[in-house]
PDB file of C-alpha atoms in Angstrom:
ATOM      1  CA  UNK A   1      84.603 101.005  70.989  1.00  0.00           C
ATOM      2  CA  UNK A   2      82.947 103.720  72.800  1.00  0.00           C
ATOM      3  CA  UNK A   3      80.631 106.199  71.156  1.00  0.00           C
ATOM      4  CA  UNK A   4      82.080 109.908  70.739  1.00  0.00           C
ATOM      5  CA  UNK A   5      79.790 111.714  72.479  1.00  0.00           C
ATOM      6  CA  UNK A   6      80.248 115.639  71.600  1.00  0.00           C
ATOM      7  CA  UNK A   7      81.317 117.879  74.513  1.00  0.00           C
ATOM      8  CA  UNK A   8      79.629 121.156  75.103  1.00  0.00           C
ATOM      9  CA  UNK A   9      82.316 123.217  73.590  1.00  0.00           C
ATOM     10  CA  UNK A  10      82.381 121.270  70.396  1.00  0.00           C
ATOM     11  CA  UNK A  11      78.945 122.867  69.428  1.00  0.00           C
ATOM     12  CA  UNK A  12      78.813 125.490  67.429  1.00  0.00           C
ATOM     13  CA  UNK A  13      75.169 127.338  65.550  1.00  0.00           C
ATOM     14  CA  UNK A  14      75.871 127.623  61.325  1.00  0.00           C
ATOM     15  CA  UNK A  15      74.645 130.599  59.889  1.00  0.00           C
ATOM     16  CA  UNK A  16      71.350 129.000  59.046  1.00  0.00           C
ATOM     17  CA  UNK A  17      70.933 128.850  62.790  1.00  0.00           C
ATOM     18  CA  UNK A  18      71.484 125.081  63.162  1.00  0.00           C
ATOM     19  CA  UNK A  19      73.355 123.868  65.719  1.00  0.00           C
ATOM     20  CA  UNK A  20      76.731 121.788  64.647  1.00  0.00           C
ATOM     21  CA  UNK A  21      78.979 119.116  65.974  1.00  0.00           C
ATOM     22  CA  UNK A  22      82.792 120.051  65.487  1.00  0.00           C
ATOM     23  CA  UNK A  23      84.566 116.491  65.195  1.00  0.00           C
ATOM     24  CA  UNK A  24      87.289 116.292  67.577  1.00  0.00           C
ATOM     25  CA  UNK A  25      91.035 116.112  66.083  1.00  0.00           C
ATOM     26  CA  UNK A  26      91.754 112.762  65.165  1.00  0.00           C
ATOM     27  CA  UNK A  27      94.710 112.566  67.969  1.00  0.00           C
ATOM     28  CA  UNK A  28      92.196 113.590  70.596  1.00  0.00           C
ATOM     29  CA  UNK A  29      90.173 111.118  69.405  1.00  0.00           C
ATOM     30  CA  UNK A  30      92.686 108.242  69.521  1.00  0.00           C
ATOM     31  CA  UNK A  31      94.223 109.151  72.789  1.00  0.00           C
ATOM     32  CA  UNK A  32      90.042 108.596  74.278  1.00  0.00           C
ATOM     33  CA  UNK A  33      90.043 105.113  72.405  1.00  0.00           C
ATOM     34  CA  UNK A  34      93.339 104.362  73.961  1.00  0.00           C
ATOM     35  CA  UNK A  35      92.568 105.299  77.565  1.00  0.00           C
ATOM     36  CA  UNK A  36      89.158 103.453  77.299  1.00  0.00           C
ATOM     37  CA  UNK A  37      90.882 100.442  75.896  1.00  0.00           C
ATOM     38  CA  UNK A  38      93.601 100.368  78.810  1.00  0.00           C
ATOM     39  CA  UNK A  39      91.179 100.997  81.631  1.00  0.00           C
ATOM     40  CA  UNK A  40      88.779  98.393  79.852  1.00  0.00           C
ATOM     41  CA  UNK A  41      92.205  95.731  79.421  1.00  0.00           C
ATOM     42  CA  UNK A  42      92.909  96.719  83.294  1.00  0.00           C
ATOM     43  CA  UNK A  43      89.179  95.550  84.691  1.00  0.00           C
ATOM     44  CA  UNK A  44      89.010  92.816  82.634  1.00  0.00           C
ATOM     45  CA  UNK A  45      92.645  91.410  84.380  1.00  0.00           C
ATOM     46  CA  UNK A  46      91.919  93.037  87.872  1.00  0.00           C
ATOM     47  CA  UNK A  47      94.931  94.928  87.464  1.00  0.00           C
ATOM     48  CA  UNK A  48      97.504  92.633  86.227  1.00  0.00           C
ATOM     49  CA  UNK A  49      99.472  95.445  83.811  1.00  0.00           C
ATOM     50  CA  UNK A  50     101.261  92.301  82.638  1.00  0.00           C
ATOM     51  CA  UNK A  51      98.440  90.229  81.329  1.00  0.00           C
ATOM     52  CA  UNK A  52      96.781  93.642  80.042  1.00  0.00           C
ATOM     53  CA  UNK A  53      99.503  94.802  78.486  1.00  0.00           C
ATOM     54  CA  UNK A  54      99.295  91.111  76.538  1.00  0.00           C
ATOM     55  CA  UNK A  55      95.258  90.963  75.845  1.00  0.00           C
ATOM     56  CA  UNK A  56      96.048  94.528  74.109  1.00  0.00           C
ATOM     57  CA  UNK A  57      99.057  93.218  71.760  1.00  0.00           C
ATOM     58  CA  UNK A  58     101.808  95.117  73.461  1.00  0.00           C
ATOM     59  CA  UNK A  59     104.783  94.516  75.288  1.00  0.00           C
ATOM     60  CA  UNK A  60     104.760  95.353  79.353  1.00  0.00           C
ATOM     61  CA  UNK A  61     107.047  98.229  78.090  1.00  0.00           C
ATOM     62  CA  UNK A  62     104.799 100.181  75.953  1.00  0.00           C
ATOM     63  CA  UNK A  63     101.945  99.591  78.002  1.00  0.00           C
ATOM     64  CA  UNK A  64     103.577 101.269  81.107  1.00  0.00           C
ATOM     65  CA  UNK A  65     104.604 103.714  78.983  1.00  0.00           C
ATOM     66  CA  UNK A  66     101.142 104.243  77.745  1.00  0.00           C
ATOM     67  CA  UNK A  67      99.549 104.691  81.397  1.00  0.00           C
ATOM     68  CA  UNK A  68     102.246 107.532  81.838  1.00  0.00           C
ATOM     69  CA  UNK A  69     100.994 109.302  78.739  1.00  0.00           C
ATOM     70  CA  UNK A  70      97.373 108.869  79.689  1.00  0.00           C
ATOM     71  CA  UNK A  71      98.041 110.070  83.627  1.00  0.00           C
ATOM     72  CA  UNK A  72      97.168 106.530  84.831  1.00  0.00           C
ATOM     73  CA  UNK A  73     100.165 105.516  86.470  1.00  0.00           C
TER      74      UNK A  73
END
């Protein structure tokens, strides 16, 4: 899975002066896994939605449906 790597607005400075990582909502979070899972499921079967959609344990429906929701199709 890839790392969460904290973006500039998600630092903040404590009152002790120390700077902070704000963790990012857990649906933010999960919607970045998902896309990087897709696009990862997409190189790995040049394309083929079909056999993607099957390497990621989901049916050709919910996977188009996914690339809508993540702006990919």
């Amino acid at each position: 899975l890839p790392a969460l790597s904290p973006r500039p607005h998600e630092l903040s400075v404590c009152q002790e002066g120390l700077v902070s990582q704000e963790l990012p909502s857990l649906t933010e979070a999960l919607a970045r896994v998902e896309r990087e899972l897709i696009l990862r499921a997409l190189q790995l079967h040049s394309n083929d939605r079909g056999k993607a959609a099957h390497a990621l344990g989901v049916s050709v429906r919910t996977f188009y449906r996914r690339l809508k929701e993540h702006f990919l199709l």
